[in-house]
Amino acid sequence: GQNIDQPTEMTATEGAIVQINCTYQTSGFNGLFWYQQHAGEAPTFLSYNVLDGLEEKGRFSSFLSRSKGYSYLLLKELQMKDSASYLCAVREGQAGTALIFGKGTTLSVSS
Amino acid sequence: EAGVVQSPRYKIIEKKQPVAFWCNPISGHNTLYWYLQNLGQGPELLIRYENEEAVDDSQLPKDRFSAERLKGVDSTLKIQPAELGDSAVYLCASSLDYGLAGYTGELFFGEGSRLTVL
C-alpha cells in the first residue's frame, strides 16, 4: 500500500532553522515534492527531488534518499510568514500521474 | 498568466441537495485533477483527466459524485445528493505531463471550493 508519514505539528522561532521529515512507502517512485499551504489558500510548489541528494533554493532546501524512503525539507532563517502547512507528496508513475500526499506538517513560527 | 481558477469559493447547502464545482486550468495544461482535502489532512485524489479522458477515477464515489471535462479544458465536479461527510475543500489542479529536460511536472492548484453541508 501507499504510506507517507510526516509529523503533524512543529514549532520554531524566527531566525531559526527547522527540518521537516517525510518517510514514504509507495509501489513506485518518480519524484518527491514539497508544497506549502497557508490556511485557506492553495498549495504552492516548493521543491522537487527525483535523485538522491540535496536541492537548494534560497532559504529552502530539500533532501532525498531513495534507498531509505526518506526526505526532509529544511527551512533556514525562519520568518513569521513561513507559518503554514508543509505537504510531502510522491509521484509513483510517469509525469502527469497524480501525486500522493502526506497529511501535512503544520509549522508555527513565533517571535 | 492566470492560474487555476475555481468557483464558487464557498458553498453552504443542506444535506441531500446537489452541488457543482467548476474549474478552469492553466492554459495549455493537458492534465487536470480533482482532489478532496479535509481539515488537517493532505489532498486526496478523486479523479484525473488527460485531455477529456478520465484516466484515474478509482477514488471517486460514483454513486453520488460525477465529473466531466467535455472539451478537454474546463471541468465540473458534481455531488448529488450531498451528505454531511462531504463537507471539505475541493481542490482542482492542472499540469503538463511533458516539458524540457529537468521539467518537474509539478501540479498547480486552484484556491479550492469549500463546501459545508448542513
PDB file of C-alpha atoms in Angstrom:
ATOM      1  CA  GLY A   1       0.000   0.000   0.000  1.00  0.00           C
ATOM      2  CA  GLN A   2       0.866   3.641  -0.002  1.00  0.00           C
ATOM      3  CA  ASN A   3       2.065   5.365   3.137  1.00  0.00           C
ATOM      4  CA  ILE A   4       3.543   8.811   3.560  1.00  0.00           C
ATOM      5  CA  ASP A   5       4.404   9.930   7.093  1.00  0.00           C
ATOM      6  CA  GLN A   6       5.329  13.350   8.391  1.00  0.00           C
ATOM      7  CA  PRO A   7       5.000  14.982  11.806  1.00  0.00           C
ATOM      8  CA  THR A   8       1.660  16.624  12.494  1.00  0.00           C
ATOM      9  CA  GLU A   9       2.971  19.798  14.089  1.00  0.00           C
ATOM     10  CA  MET A  10       6.227  21.653  14.662  1.00  0.00           C
ATOM     11  CA  THR A  11       7.088  24.943  16.313  1.00  0.00           C
ATOM     12  CA  ALA A  12      10.099  27.187  15.888  1.00  0.00           C
ATOM     13  CA  THR A  13      11.213  30.773  16.448  1.00  0.00           C
ATOM     14  CA  GLU A  14      12.079  33.499  13.978  1.00  0.00           C
ATOM     15  CA  GLY A  15      15.581  33.243  12.569  1.00  0.00           C
ATOM     16  CA  ALA A  16      15.936  29.581  13.465  1.00  0.00           C
ATOM     17  CA  ILE A  17      16.341  26.539  11.227  1.00  0.00           C
ATOM     18  CA  VAL A  18      13.749  23.763  11.095  1.00  0.00           C
ATOM     19  CA  GLN A  19      13.800  20.369   9.412  1.00  0.00           C
ATOM     20  CA  ILE A  20      10.559  18.636   8.443  1.00  0.00           C
ATOM     21  CA  ASN A  21      10.955  14.923   7.803  1.00  0.00           C
ATOM     22  CA  CYS A  22       8.955  12.703   5.467  1.00  0.00           C
ATOM     23  CA  THR A  23       9.118   8.949   5.052  1.00  0.00           C
ATOM     24  CA  TYR A  24       7.308   7.099   2.312  1.00  0.00           C
ATOM     25  CA  GLN A  25       6.419   3.591   1.212  1.00  0.00           C
ATOM     26  CA  THR A  26       4.918   3.541  -2.273  1.00  0.00           C
ATOM     27  CA  SER A  27       4.607   0.962  -5.028  1.00  0.00           C
ATOM     28  CA  GLY A  28       6.618   3.125  -7.418  1.00  0.00           C
ATOM     29  CA  PHE A  29       8.726   6.263  -7.281  1.00  0.00           C
ATOM     30  CA  ASN A  30       9.188   9.028  -9.814  1.00  0.00           C
ATOM     31  CA  GLY A  31       9.815  12.085  -7.712  1.00  0.00           C
ATOM     32  CA  LEU A  32       9.101  13.671  -4.344  1.00  0.00           C
ATOM     33  CA  PHE A  33       7.527  17.092  -4.000  1.00  0.00           C
ATOM     34  CA  TRP A  34       7.160  19.572  -1.169  1.00  0.00           C
ATOM     35  CA  TYR A  35       4.286  22.038  -1.169  1.00  0.00           C
ATOM     36  CA  GLN A  36       3.493  24.938   1.166  1.00  0.00           C
ATOM     37  CA  GLN A  37      -0.107  25.689   2.054  1.00  0.00           C
ATOM     38  CA  HIS A  38      -1.217  28.714   4.059  1.00  0.00           C
ATOM     39  CA  ALA A  39      -4.568  28.401   5.799  1.00  0.00           C
ATOM     40  CA  GLY A  40      -7.420  28.794   3.327  1.00  0.00           C
ATOM     41  CA  GLU A  41      -5.116  29.027   0.335  1.00  0.00           C
ATOM     42  CA  ALA A  42      -3.925  26.809  -2.494  1.00  0.00           C
ATOM     43  CA  PRO A  43      -0.900  24.532  -2.045  1.00  0.00           C
ATOM     44  CA  THR A  44       2.100  26.065  -3.798  1.00  0.00           C
ATOM     45  CA  PHE A  45       5.093  24.157  -5.138  1.00  0.00           C
ATOM     46  CA  LEU A  46       8.335  24.459  -3.167  1.00  0.00           C
ATOM     47  CA  SER A  47      10.719  21.762  -4.318  1.00  0.00           C
ATOM     48  CA  TYR A  48      11.230  18.560  -6.279  1.00  0.00           C
ATOM     49  CA  ASN A  49      13.695  15.706  -5.838  1.00  0.00           C
ATOM     50  CA  VAL A  50      13.992  12.669  -8.069  1.00  0.00           C
ATOM     51  CA  LEU A  51      17.646  11.764  -7.482  1.00  0.00           C
ATOM     52  CA  ASP A  52      19.382  11.299  -4.136  1.00  0.00           C
ATOM     53  CA  GLY A  53      20.894  14.386  -2.627  1.00  0.00           C
ATOM     54  CA  LEU A  54      20.186  17.952  -1.671  1.00  0.00           C
ATOM     55  CA  GLU A  55      18.380  20.561  -3.748  1.00  0.00           C
ATOM     56  CA  GLU A  56      18.807  24.131  -2.540  1.00  0.00           C
ATOM     57  CA  LYS A  57      16.538  27.017  -3.416  1.00  0.00           C
ATOM     58  CA  GLY A  58      17.121  30.150  -1.397  1.00  0.00           C
ATOM     59  CA  ARG A  59      16.116  29.654   2.241  1.00  0.00           C
ATOM     60  CA  PHE A  60      14.568  26.267   1.430  1.00  0.00           C
ATOM     61  CA  SER A  61      16.414  23.006   0.763  1.00  0.00           C
ATOM     62  CA  SER A  62      15.108  19.509   0.215  1.00  0.00           C
ATOM     63  CA  PHE A  63      16.926  16.207   0.576  1.00  0.00           C
ATOM     64  CA  LEU A  64      16.094  12.766  -0.754  1.00  0.00           C
ATOM     65  CA  SER A  65      17.340   9.253  -0.007  1.00  0.00           C
ATOM     66  CA  ARG A  66      15.511   6.793  -2.246  1.00  0.00           C
ATOM     67  CA  SER A  67      17.042   3.711  -0.595  1.00  0.00           C
ATOM     68  CA  LYS A  68      15.694   4.842   2.778  1.00  0.00           C
ATOM     69  CA  GLY A  69      12.390   6.185   1.503  1.00  0.00           C
ATOM     70  CA  TYR A  70      13.201   9.442   3.250  1.00  0.00           C
ATOM     71  CA  SER A  71      13.136  13.137   2.525  1.00  0.00           C
ATOM     72  CA  TYR A  72      13.378  16.322   4.519  1.00  0.00           C
ATOM     73  CA  LEU A  73      12.599  19.967   3.918  1.00  0.00           C
ATOM     74  CA  LEU A  74      14.996  22.409   5.564  1.00  0.00           C
ATOM     75  CA  LEU A  75      13.874  25.962   6.195  1.00  0.00           C
ATOM     76  CA  LYS A  76      16.528  28.474   7.207  1.00  0.00           C
ATOM     77  CA  GLU A  77      16.247  31.979   8.659  1.00  0.00           C
ATOM     78  CA  LEU A  78      12.643  31.377   9.569  1.00  0.00           C
ATOM     79  CA  GLN A  79      10.177  34.216   9.164  1.00  0.00           C
ATOM     80  CA  MET A  80       6.682  34.621  10.567  1.00  0.00           C
ATOM     81  CA  LYS A  81       5.279  34.204   7.052  1.00  0.00           C
ATOM     82  CA  ASP A  82       6.685  30.655   6.978  1.00  0.00           C
ATOM     83  CA  SER A  83       3.901  29.599   9.368  1.00  0.00           C
ATOM     84  CA  ALA A  84       1.944  27.210   7.163  1.00  0.00           C
ATOM     85  CA  SER A  85       1.302  23.554   6.437  1.00  0.00           C
ATOM     86  CA  TYR A  86       4.043  21.724   4.550  1.00  0.00           C
ATOM     87  CA  LEU A  87       2.918  18.815   2.398  1.00  0.00           C
ATOM     88  CA  CYS A  88       5.160  15.967   1.269  1.00  0.00           C
ATOM     89  CA  ALA A  89       3.971  14.212  -1.902  1.00  0.00           C
ATOM     90  CA  VAL A  90       5.215  11.320  -4.028  1.00  0.00           C
ATOM     91  CA  ARG A  91       4.655  10.637  -7.711  1.00  0.00           C
ATOM     92  CA  GLU A  92       4.602   6.915  -8.384  1.00  0.00           C
ATOM     93  CA  GLY A  93       4.420   6.911 -12.172  1.00  0.00           C
ATOM     94  CA  GLN A  94       5.246   8.970 -15.231  1.00  0.00           C
ATOM     95  CA  ALA A  95       4.784  12.735 -15.454  1.00  0.00           C
ATOM     96  CA  GLY A  96       1.093  13.521 -15.244  1.00  0.00           C
ATOM     97  CA  THR A  97       0.397  10.800 -12.698  1.00  0.00           C
ATOM     98  CA  ALA A  98      -1.380  12.149  -9.637  1.00  0.00           C
ATOM     99  CA  LEU A  99       0.660  12.990  -6.549  1.00  0.00           C
ATOM    100  CA  ILE A 100       0.034  11.089  -3.326  1.00  0.00           C
ATOM    101  CA  PHE A 101       0.140  13.469  -0.382  1.00  0.00           C
ATOM    102  CA  GLY A 102       1.018  13.039   3.254  1.00  0.00           C
ATOM    103  CA  LYS A 103      -1.212  14.614   5.890  1.00  0.00           C
ATOM    104  CA  GLY A 104       0.971  17.694   6.154  1.00  0.00           C
ATOM    105  CA  THR A 105       3.051  19.275   8.902  1.00  0.00           C
ATOM    106  CA  THR A 106       1.723  22.462  10.466  1.00  0.00           C
ATOM    107  CA  LEU A 107       4.640  24.764  11.271  1.00  0.00           C
ATOM    108  CA  SER A 108       4.147  27.621  13.691  1.00  0.00           C
ATOM    109  CA  VAL A 109       6.839  30.304  13.795  1.00  0.00           C
ATOM    110  CA  SER A 110       6.859  32.617  16.795  1.00  0.00           C
ATOM    111  CA  SER A 111       8.801  35.787  17.507  1.00  0.00           C
TER     112      SER A 111
ATOM    113  CA  GLU B   1      -0.629  34.220 -16.901  1.00  0.00           C
ATOM    114  CA  ALA B   2      -3.756  33.269 -14.976  1.00  0.00           C
ATOM    115  CA  GLY B   3      -3.544  30.379 -12.571  1.00  0.00           C
ATOM    116  CA  VAL B   4      -6.082  27.643 -11.957  1.00  0.00           C
ATOM    117  CA  VAL B   5      -9.484  29.242 -11.384  1.00  0.00           C
ATOM    118  CA  GLN B   6     -12.203  27.606  -9.316  1.00  0.00           C
ATOM    119  CA  SER B   7     -15.701  28.621  -8.405  1.00  0.00           C
ATOM    120  CA  PRO B   8     -17.510  29.009  -6.162  1.00  0.00           C
ATOM    121  CA  ARG B   9     -15.002  29.660  -3.365  1.00  0.00           C
ATOM    122  CA  TYR B  10     -17.585  28.845  -0.724  1.00  0.00           C
ATOM    123  CA  LYS B  11     -20.845  26.905  -0.804  1.00  0.00           C
ATOM    124  CA  ILE B  12     -23.236  26.079   2.000  1.00  0.00           C
ATOM    125  CA  ILE B  13     -26.044  23.620   1.282  1.00  0.00           C
ATOM    126  CA  GLU B  14     -28.378  21.331   3.169  1.00  0.00           C
ATOM    127  CA  LYS B  15     -27.867  17.594   3.011  1.00  0.00           C
ATOM    128  CA  LYS B  16     -29.456  15.805   0.063  1.00  0.00           C
ATOM    129  CA  GLN B  17     -29.111  18.914  -2.111  1.00  0.00           C
ATOM    130  CA  PRO B  18     -26.967  18.866  -5.276  1.00  0.00           C
ATOM    131  CA  VAL B  19     -23.858  20.979  -5.714  1.00  0.00           C
ATOM    132  CA  ALA B  20     -21.435  21.623  -8.569  1.00  0.00           C
ATOM    133  CA  PHE B  21     -17.912  22.995  -8.712  1.00  0.00           C
ATOM    134  CA  TRP B  22     -16.182  24.455 -11.738  1.00  0.00           C
ATOM    135  CA  CYS B  23     -12.501  24.556 -12.623  1.00  0.00           C
ATOM    136  CA  ASN B  24     -10.583  26.285 -15.391  1.00  0.00           C
ATOM    137  CA  PRO B  25      -6.993  25.007 -15.588  1.00  0.00           C
ATOM    138  CA  ILE B  26      -3.902  26.878 -16.704  1.00  0.00           C
ATOM    139  CA  SER B  27      -3.995  27.410 -20.463  1.00  0.00           C
ATOM    140  CA  GLY B  28      -2.316  24.569 -22.304  1.00  0.00           C
ATOM    141  CA  HIS B  29      -2.243  22.151 -19.365  1.00  0.00           C
ATOM    142  CA  ASN B  30      -3.468  18.800 -20.609  1.00  0.00           C
ATOM    143  CA  THR B  31      -3.864  17.049 -17.247  1.00  0.00           C
ATOM    144  CA  LEU B  32      -6.493  18.083 -14.726  1.00  0.00           C
ATOM    145  CA  TYR B  33      -7.037  16.718 -11.227  1.00  0.00           C
ATOM    146  CA  TRP B  34      -9.764  16.983  -8.627  1.00  0.00           C
ATOM    147  CA  TYR B  35      -8.624  16.463  -5.056  1.00  0.00           C
ATOM    148  CA  LEU B  36     -10.568  16.486  -1.796  1.00  0.00           C
ATOM    149  CA  GLN B  37      -8.966  17.970   1.321  1.00  0.00           C
ATOM    150  CA  ASN B  38     -10.407  17.530   4.779  1.00  0.00           C
ATOM    151  CA  LEU B  39      -9.364  19.830   7.599  1.00  0.00           C
ATOM    152  CA  GLY B  40      -5.869  18.996   8.841  1.00  0.00           C
ATOM    153  CA  GLN B  41      -5.301  16.425   6.125  1.00  0.00           C
ATOM    154  CA  GLY B  42      -3.452  16.277   2.842  1.00  0.00           C
ATOM    155  CA  PRO B  43      -5.248  16.350  -0.515  1.00  0.00           C
ATOM    156  CA  GLU B  44      -6.693  13.027  -1.717  1.00  0.00           C
ATOM    157  CA  LEU B  45      -7.211  12.340  -5.407  1.00  0.00           C
ATOM    158  CA  LEU B  46     -10.771  11.980  -6.667  1.00  0.00           C
ATOM    159  CA  ILE B  47     -10.225  11.915 -10.423  1.00  0.00           C
ATOM    160  CA  ARG B  48      -7.565  12.689 -13.033  1.00  0.00           C
ATOM    161  CA  TYR B  49      -8.140  13.692 -16.662  1.00  0.00           C
ATOM    162  CA  GLU B  50      -5.736  13.560 -19.550  1.00  0.00           C
ATOM    163  CA  ASN B  51      -7.349  15.943 -22.005  1.00  0.00           C
ATOM    164  CA  GLU B  52     -11.017  14.889 -21.975  1.00  0.00           C
ATOM    165  CA  GLU B  53     -10.418  11.303 -20.846  1.00  0.00           C
ATOM    166  CA  ALA B  54     -10.787  10.278 -17.212  1.00  0.00           C
ATOM    167  CA  VAL B  55      -7.731   8.051 -16.729  1.00  0.00           C
ATOM    168  CA  ASP B  56      -7.930   7.563 -12.957  1.00  0.00           C
ATOM    169  CA  ASP B  57     -11.296   7.706 -11.199  1.00  0.00           C
ATOM    170  CA  SER B  58     -10.822   4.786  -8.847  1.00  0.00           C
ATOM    171  CA  GLN B  59     -11.258   7.003  -5.751  1.00  0.00           C
ATOM    172  CA  LEU B  60     -14.378   8.803  -6.981  1.00  0.00           C
ATOM    173  CA  PRO B  61     -17.538   7.702  -5.091  1.00  0.00           C
ATOM    174  CA  LYS B  62     -19.532   7.125  -8.252  1.00  0.00           C
ATOM    175  CA  ASP B  63     -22.859   6.641  -6.507  1.00  0.00           C
ATOM    176  CA  ARG B  64     -23.060  10.363  -5.768  1.00  0.00           C
ATOM    177  CA  PHE B  65     -20.091  12.050  -7.450  1.00  0.00           C
ATOM    178  CA  SER B  66     -19.667  12.744 -11.141  1.00  0.00           C
ATOM    179  CA  ALA B  67     -17.230  14.801 -13.173  1.00  0.00           C
ATOM    180  CA  GLU B  68     -16.764  15.870 -16.742  1.00  0.00           C
ATOM    181  CA  ARG B  69     -14.219  17.643 -18.908  1.00  0.00           C
ATOM    182  CA  LEU B  70     -16.035  17.721 -22.214  1.00  0.00           C
ATOM    183  CA  LYS B  71     -13.706  19.794 -24.371  1.00  0.00           C
ATOM    184  CA  GLY B  72     -10.513  18.931 -22.572  1.00  0.00           C
ATOM    185  CA  VAL B  73     -10.295  22.348 -20.957  1.00  0.00           C
ATOM    186  CA  ASP B  74     -12.518  23.294 -18.038  1.00  0.00           C
ATOM    187  CA  SER B  75     -14.146  20.740 -15.783  1.00  0.00           C
ATOM    188  CA  THR B  76     -17.069  20.359 -13.406  1.00  0.00           C
ATOM    189  CA  LEU B  77     -17.405  18.153 -10.352  1.00  0.00           C
ATOM    190  CA  LYS B  78     -20.909  17.376  -9.123  1.00  0.00           C
ATOM    191  CA  ILE B  79     -22.267  15.831  -5.946  1.00  0.00           C
ATOM    192  CA  GLN B  80     -25.847  14.618  -5.848  1.00  0.00           C
ATOM    193  CA  PRO B  81     -27.107  14.185  -3.229  1.00  0.00           C
ATOM    194  CA  ALA B  82     -24.664  15.767  -0.775  1.00  0.00           C
ATOM    195  CA  GLU B  83     -24.101  14.167   2.628  1.00  0.00           C
ATOM    196  CA  LEU B  84     -22.791  15.691   5.841  1.00  0.00           C
ATOM    197  CA  GLY B  85     -19.453  13.917   5.379  1.00  0.00           C
ATOM    198  CA  ASP B  86     -18.875  15.678   2.060  1.00  0.00           C
ATOM    199  CA  SER B  87     -18.010  18.898   3.880  1.00  0.00           C
ATOM    200  CA  ALA B  88     -14.447  19.601   2.756  1.00  0.00           C
ATOM    201  CA  VAL B  89     -12.362  21.686   0.364  1.00  0.00           C
ATOM    202  CA  TYR B  90     -12.437  20.529  -3.249  1.00  0.00           C
ATOM    203  CA  LEU B  91      -9.174  21.402  -4.974  1.00  0.00           C
ATOM    204  CA  CYS B  92      -8.593  21.465  -8.699  1.00  0.00           C
ATOM    205  CA  ALA B  93      -5.071  21.227 -10.109  1.00  0.00           C
ATOM    206  CA  SER B  94      -3.511  21.077 -13.546  1.00  0.00           C
ATOM    207  CA  SER B  95      -0.161  20.106 -15.026  1.00  0.00           C
ATOM    208  CA  LEU B  96       1.719  19.474 -18.224  1.00  0.00           C
ATOM    209  CA  ASP B  97       2.958  15.907 -18.488  1.00  0.00           C
ATOM    210  CA  TYR B  98       5.808  16.826 -20.809  1.00  0.00           C
ATOM    211  CA  GLY B  99       8.458  19.505 -20.955  1.00  0.00           C
ATOM    212  CA  LEU B 100      12.110  20.318 -21.445  1.00  0.00           C
ATOM    213  CA  ALA B 101      14.824  18.344 -19.677  1.00  0.00           C
ATOM    214  CA  GLY B 102      14.552  18.854 -15.957  1.00  0.00           C
ATOM    215  CA  TYR B 103      10.864  19.614 -16.077  1.00  0.00           C
ATOM    216  CA  THR B 104       9.305  18.572 -12.809  1.00  0.00           C
ATOM    217  CA  GLY B 105       5.708  18.192 -13.892  1.00  0.00           C
ATOM    218  CA  GLU B 106       4.513  19.822 -10.700  1.00  0.00           C
ATOM    219  CA  LEU B 107       0.825  20.349 -10.096  1.00  0.00           C
ATOM    220  CA  PHE B 108      -0.594  23.881  -9.968  1.00  0.00           C
ATOM    221  CA  PHE B 109      -3.535  24.191  -7.606  1.00  0.00           C
ATOM    222  CA  GLY B 110      -6.524  26.481  -7.513  1.00  0.00           C
ATOM    223  CA  GLU B 111      -7.668  28.048  -4.254  1.00  0.00           C
ATOM    224  CA  GLY B 112     -10.362  25.433  -3.802  1.00  0.00           C
ATOM    225  CA  SER B 113     -14.088  25.349  -3.233  1.00  0.00           C
ATOM    226  CA  ARG B 114     -15.036  24.999   0.412  1.00  0.00           C
ATOM    227  CA  LEU B 115     -18.246  23.009   0.855  1.00  0.00           C
ATOM    228  CA  THR B 116     -20.283  22.982   4.039  1.00  0.00           C
ATOM    229  CA  VAL B 117     -23.191  20.535   4.204  1.00  0.00           C
ATOM    230  CA  LEU B 118     -25.728  21.222   6.974  1.00  0.00           C
TER     231      LEU B 118
END
